[in-house]
Structure formats: C-alpha cells, structure tokens
Short mmCIF file of C-alpha atoms in Angstrom, two decimals:
data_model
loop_
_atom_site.label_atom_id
_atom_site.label_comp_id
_atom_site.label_asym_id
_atom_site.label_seq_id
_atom_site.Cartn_x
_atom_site.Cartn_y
_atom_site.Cartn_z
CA UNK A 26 0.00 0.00 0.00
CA UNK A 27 2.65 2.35 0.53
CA UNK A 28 4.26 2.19 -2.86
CA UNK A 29 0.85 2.72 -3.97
CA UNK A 30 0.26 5.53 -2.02
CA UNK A 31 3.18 7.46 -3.07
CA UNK A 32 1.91 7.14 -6.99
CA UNK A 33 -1.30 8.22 -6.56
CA UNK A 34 0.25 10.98 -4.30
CA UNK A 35 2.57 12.30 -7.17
CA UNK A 36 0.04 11.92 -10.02
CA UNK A 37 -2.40 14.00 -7.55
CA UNK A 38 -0.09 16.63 -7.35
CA UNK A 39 1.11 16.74 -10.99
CA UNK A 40 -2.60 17.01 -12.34
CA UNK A 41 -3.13 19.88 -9.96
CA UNK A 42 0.03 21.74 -11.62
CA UNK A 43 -1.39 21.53 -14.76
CA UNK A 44 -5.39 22.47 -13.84
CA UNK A 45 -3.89 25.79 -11.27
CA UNK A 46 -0.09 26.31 -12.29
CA UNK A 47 -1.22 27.02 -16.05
CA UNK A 48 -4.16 28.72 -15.50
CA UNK A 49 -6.13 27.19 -17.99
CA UNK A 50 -5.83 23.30 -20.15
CA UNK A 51 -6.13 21.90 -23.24
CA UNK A 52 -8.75 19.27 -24.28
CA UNK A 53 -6.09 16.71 -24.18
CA UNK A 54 -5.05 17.52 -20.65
CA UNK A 55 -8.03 17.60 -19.27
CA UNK A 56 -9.18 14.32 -21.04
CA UNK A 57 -5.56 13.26 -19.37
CA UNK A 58 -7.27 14.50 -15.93
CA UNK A 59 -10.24 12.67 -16.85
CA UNK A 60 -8.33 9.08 -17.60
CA UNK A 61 -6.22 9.60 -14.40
CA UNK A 62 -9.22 10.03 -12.05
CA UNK A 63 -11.47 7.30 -13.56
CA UNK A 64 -7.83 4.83 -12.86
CA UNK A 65 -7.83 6.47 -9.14
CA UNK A 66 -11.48 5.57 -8.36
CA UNK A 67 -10.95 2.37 -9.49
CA UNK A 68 -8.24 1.59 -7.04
CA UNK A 69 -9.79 3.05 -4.47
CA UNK A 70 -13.39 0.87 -5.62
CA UNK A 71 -11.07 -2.03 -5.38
CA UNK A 72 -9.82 -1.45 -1.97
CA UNK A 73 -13.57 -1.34 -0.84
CA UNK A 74 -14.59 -4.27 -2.76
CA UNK A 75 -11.04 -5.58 -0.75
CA UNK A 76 -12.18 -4.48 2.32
CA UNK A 77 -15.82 -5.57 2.62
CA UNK A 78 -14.53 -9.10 1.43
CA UNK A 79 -12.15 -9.30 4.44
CA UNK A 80 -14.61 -8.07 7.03
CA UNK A 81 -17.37 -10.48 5.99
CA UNK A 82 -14.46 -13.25 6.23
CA UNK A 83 -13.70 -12.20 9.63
CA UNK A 84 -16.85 -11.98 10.72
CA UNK A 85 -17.24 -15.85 9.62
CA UNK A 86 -14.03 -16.84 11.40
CA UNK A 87 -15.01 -14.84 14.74
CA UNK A 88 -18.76 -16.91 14.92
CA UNK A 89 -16.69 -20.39 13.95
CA UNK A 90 -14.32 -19.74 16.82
CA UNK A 91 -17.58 -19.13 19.14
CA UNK A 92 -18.95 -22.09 18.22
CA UNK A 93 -15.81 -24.19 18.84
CA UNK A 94 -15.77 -22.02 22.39
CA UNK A 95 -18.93 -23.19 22.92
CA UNK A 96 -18.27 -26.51 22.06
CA UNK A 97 -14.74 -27.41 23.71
CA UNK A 98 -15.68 -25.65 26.91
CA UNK A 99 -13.06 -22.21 25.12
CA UNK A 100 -10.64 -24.36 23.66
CA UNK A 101 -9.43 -22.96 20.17
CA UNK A 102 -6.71 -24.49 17.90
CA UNK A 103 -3.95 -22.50 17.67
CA UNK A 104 -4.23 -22.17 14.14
CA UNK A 105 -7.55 -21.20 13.96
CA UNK A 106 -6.31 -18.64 16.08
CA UNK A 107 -3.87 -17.76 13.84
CA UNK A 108 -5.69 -17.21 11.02
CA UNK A 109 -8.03 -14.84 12.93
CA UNK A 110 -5.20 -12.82 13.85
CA UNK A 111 -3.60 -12.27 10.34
CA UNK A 112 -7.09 -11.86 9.18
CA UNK A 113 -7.57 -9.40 11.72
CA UNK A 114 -4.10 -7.41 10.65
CA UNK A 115 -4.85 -7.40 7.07
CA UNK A 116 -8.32 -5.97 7.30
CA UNK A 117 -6.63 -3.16 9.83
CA UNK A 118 -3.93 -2.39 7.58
CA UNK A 119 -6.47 -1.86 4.73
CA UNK A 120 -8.61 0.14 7.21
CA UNK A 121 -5.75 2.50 7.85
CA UNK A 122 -4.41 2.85 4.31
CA UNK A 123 -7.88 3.89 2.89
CA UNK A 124 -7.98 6.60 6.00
CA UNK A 125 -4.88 7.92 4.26
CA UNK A 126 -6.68 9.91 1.65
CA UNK A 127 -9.84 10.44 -0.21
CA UNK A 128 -10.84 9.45 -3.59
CA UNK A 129 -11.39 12.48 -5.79
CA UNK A 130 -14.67 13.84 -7.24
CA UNK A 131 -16.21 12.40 -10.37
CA UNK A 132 -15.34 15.26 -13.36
CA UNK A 133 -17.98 16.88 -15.15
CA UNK A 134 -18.68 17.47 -18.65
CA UNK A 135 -16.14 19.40 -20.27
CA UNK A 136 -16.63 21.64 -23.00
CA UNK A 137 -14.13 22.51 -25.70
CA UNK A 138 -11.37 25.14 -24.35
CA UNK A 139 -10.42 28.23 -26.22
CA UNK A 140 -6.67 29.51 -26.28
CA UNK A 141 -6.45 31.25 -23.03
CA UNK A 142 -9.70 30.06 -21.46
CA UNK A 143 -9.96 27.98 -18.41
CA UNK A 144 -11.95 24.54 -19.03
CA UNK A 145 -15.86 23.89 -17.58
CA UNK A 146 -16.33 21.43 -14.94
CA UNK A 147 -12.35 20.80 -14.12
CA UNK A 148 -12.26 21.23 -10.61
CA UNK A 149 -10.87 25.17 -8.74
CA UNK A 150 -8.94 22.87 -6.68
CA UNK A 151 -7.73 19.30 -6.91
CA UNK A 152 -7.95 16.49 -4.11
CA UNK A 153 -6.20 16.34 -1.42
CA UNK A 154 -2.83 14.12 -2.24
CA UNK A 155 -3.14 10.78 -0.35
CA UNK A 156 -0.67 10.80 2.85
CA UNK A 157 3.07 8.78 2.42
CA UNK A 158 3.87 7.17 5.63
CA UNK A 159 6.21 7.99 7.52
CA UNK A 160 9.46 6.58 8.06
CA UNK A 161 8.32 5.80 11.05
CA UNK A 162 5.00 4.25 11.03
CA UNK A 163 6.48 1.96 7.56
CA UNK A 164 8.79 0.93 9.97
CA UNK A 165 5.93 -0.46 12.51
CA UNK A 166 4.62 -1.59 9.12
CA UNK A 167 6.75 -3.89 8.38
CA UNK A 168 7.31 -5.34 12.01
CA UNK A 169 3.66 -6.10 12.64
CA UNK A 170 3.85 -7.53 8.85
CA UNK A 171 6.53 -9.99 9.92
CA UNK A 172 4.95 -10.92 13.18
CA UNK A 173 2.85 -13.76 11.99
CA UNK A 174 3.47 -17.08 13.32
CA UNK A 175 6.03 -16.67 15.59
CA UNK A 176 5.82 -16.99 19.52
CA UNK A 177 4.42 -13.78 21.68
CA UNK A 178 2.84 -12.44 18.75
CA UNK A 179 -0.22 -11.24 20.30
CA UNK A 180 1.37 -9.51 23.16
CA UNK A 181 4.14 -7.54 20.78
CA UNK A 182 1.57 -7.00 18.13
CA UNK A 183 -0.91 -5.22 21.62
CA UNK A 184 2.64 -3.05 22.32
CA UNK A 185 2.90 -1.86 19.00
CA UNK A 186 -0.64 -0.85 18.68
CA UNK A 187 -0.13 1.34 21.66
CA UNK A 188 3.40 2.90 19.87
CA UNK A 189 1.25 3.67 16.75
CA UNK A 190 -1.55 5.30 19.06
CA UNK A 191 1.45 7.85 20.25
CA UNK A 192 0.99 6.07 24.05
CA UNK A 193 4.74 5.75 24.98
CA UNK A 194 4.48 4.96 28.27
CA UNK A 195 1.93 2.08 28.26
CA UNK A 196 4.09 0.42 25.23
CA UNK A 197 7.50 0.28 26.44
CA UNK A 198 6.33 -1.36 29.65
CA UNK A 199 4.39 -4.02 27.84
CA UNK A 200 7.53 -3.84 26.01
CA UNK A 201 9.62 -4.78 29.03
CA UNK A 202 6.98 -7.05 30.34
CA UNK A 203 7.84 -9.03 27.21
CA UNK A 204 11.38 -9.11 27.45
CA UNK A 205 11.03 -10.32 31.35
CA UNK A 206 9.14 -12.99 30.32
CA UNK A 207 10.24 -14.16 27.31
CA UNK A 208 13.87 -13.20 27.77
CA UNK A 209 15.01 -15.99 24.68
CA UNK A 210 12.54 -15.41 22.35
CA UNK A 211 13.57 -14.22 18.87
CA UNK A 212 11.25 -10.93 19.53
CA UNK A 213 13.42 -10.10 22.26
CA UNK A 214 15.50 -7.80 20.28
CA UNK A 215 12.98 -6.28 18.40
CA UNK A 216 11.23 -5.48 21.73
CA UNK A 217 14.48 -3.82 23.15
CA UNK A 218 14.54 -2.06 19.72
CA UNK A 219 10.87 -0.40 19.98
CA UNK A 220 11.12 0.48 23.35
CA UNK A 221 13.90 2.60 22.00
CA UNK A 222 12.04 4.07 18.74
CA UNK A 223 9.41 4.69 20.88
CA UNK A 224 11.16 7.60 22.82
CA UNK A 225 12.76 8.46 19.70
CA UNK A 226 9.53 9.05 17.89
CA UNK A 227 8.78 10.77 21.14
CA UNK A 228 11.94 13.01 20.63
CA UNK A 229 13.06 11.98 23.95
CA UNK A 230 16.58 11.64 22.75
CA UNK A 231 18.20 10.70 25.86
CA UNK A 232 16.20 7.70 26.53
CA UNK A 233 16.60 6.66 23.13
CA UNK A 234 20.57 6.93 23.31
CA UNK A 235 19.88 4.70 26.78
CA UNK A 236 17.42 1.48 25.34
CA UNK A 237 18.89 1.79 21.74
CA UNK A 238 22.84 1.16 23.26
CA UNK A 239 21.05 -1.53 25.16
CA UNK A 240 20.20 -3.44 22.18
CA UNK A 241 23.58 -3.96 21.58
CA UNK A 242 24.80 -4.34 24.80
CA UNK A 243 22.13 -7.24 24.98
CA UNK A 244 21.76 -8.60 21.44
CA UNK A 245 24.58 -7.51 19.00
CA UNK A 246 24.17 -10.58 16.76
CA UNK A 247 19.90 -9.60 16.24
CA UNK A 248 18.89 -8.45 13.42
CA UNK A 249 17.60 -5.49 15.09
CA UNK A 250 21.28 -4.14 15.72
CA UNK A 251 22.24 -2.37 12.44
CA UNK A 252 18.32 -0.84 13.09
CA UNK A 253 19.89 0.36 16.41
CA UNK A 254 22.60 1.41 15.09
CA UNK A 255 21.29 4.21 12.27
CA UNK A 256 18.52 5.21 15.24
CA UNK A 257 21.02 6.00 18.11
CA UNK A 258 22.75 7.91 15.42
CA UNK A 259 19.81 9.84 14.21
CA UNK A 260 19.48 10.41 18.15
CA UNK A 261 22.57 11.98 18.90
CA UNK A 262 22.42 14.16 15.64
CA UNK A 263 19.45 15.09 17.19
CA UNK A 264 21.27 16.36 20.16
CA UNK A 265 23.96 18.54 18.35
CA UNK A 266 26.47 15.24 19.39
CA UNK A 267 27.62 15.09 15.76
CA UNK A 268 30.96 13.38 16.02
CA UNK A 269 29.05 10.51 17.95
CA UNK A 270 26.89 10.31 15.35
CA UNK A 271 29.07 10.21 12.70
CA UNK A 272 31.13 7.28 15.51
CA UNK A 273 27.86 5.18 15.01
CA UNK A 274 27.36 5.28 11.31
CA UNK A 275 31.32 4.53 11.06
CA UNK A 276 30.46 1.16 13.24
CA UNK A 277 27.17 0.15 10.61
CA UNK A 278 29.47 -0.03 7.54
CA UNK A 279 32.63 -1.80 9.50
CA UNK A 280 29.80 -4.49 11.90
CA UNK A 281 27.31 -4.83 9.05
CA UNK A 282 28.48 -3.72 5.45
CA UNK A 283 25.93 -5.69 3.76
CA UNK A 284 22.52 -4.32 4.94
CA UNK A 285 20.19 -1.63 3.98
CA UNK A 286 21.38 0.19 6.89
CA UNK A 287 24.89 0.51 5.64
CA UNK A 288 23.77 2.55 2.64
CA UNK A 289 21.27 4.90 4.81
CA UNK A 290 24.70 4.93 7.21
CA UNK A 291 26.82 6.13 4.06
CA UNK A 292 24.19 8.47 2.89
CA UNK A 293 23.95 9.62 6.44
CA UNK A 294 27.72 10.40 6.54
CA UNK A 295 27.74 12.74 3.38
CA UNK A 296 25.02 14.56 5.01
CA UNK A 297 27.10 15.24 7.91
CA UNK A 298 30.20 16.37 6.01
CA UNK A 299 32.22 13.18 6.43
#
C-alpha cells in the first residue's frame, strides 16, 4: 500500500500543476485528468470491494471460533487462532491505508477550451494528495507484517498498537513485560529495539541513546542491531552530538556492510560532512 500511495500521491499533485499552475488546459489535458481520475477511483473501488470481502471473512471466522468455544468448553486451535489474527491485521492495515486519503470527485462534462480560457467542470482545486507514511509508522509496518506465526505475537503485536496510538508509556512497559518474560525469544530484540524508537519518535533523545545502546549491549548478533545502530545515530544528531553520530554510522558499515542500513549509514555520513 505504501508504494501505492506514493503514486497516486505524485500523479495528484502533478494534475493539480497543470489544472492551477497554467491557468487554464487543453482538451487533451483535461481528457488526461479525466483518464487519471477514472484509474484512481478504481483503485480506491477495489480497496472497498477488498475491504468488505475481508470483514465479511472475519466476521465468519469470529462466529466459527464461538462455536468451537462453545463446544470445547473455550478451547481454540492454535491455528484457527492464527488465522483470525492475520485476518484481523490485514483488514486493519487496509482500514488505515484507505484513511490515508480520499478518492477524488467524479469530473464533469467538459466543453471545448479556447486559447487562453480555463476549461468547464475541471475542478478550482484538486484532491487532497493521499498521505506517504512515515518513516516511522512503515517501519511499525513492516514489524507487525513480519509478526505472523512466531511466539508472543499477540502480546508484541498489543505493544505496538499502543506505539502507533502515540501512548509511549503504556508500550514500552508491555515492552519490558515481554522481554522479562520471554527473555530468549527471537522478539526479544525487536522489543528492546521499539522500546527505544518509541522515545525516539517521542523526541526523547536521551532515553533513546539509553534502550537503543542496550540493544547492543544485549543482542549484538539480532537483526535489530544495524536498526539500532542508524537510530542511536539519528538520536545523537538530534542532540547537536555530531561526532558521535558520525562514531555510530562509522560502526554500521565496519559491523554490518551488507545491509540496507549501511547505505542509509553512508548516505547519512555525506550529510554530515564526512
């Protein structure tokens, strides 16, 4: 959806350049317009279609697992369970993507333009352009994305809810709940990780410098590190502590040359006048 997103977004705001920069259009702009819009609503009728499907699935699932509730005295196989829960996901990550924007207004009729002359029924004003996320909430994106199927899902899945709702507090100690009690788990990391984000996102830089070094302190070989890594030194940029910074990045491309963080790190580096 994000990829998406971003196309509609930039088609959105190059057919407003051409309706308002100009001034005025020519029949085969606007008929451009036309075909543009007509493709947009379709997407956006497909997400619907998408979304109705999913919800009438779920709803399904949800009375099946009463039944077997009801049947097994509330004993549910864990896959059923599952399946509930990545139905449940999808139909929230559709939710939230079609929240993002709104479809634009059907065109009118347009009548031929003369030299000069702005064109009937072509909106003042186009649509809104549909929101990109940010780097931030991809990020959560693609953690809850990869949750599926492995152990403590529920209970991480719960803590990042309450990091995308902006609630800080409640999230990193469900956070640290989960690391207490699952201390092995292969989300351990990625807990450590969020509770760190989390007061980034918050700006709370100083909290972030504390739980992000912690992930490597506690689990350099995670694949959460190099994550931690570009973080605590977006953190200490933050803070005017540019020659840490610039320390961390330095550590991404020697520890872990070969991930996508060591090309944000080298990107990073220019930035700061490496």
């Amino acid at each position: 959806m994000p990829v998406r997103s971003r196309g509609i977004s930039l088609f959105l705001l190059g057919a407003a350049s051409i309706v308002t920069g100009a001034g005025c259009a020519t029949r085969a702009q606007v008929e451009k317009v036309q075909r543009d819009q007509r493709e947009l609503r379709a997407l956006v009728a497909d997400q619907n279609v998408a979304i109705e499907a999913l919800r009438r699935k779920l709803d399904i699932l949800r009375q099946e697992v009463a039944d077997v509730r009801g049947s097994r005295g509330g004993s549910v196989p864990a896959n059923v369970q599952q399946r509930l829960a990545e139905l449940d996901a999808r139909l929230t990550a559709l939710e939230q993507a079609r929240a993002l924007g709104t479809a634009p207004p059907a065109p009118g009729a347009v009548a031929p333009a003369q030299p000069g002359e702005a064109v009937a029924g072509v909106p003042s004003t186009m649509p809104t352009p549909l929101r990109v996320l940010t780097p931030f909430e991809a990020a959560l994106a693609k953690e809850e994305a990869a949750l599926s199927g492995k152990s403590g899902e529920g209970e991480f899945r719960e803590a990042l809810a309450l990091i995308r709702q902006g609630q800080c507090a409640q999230a990193t100690a469900r956070l640290r709940e989960f690391i207490r009690k699952n201390p092995n788990s292969d989300l351990a990391d990625n807990a450590q990780y969020w509770i760190g984000a989390c007061y980034f996102n918050q700006k709370e830089y100083p909290k972030a410098v504390t739980e992000l070094t912690e992930v490597m302190l506690r689990y350099r070989k995670g694949d959460k590190a190099p994550a931690a890594l570009l973080m605590l030194a977006d953190a200490f940029a933050a803070t005017g502590e540019t020659t840490d910074a610039k320390l961390v990045l330095q550590k991404i491309l020697t520890e872990y040359p070969r991930t996508e963080e060591a090309e944000q790190a080298r990107q990073k580096l220019q930035t700061l006048g490496n």
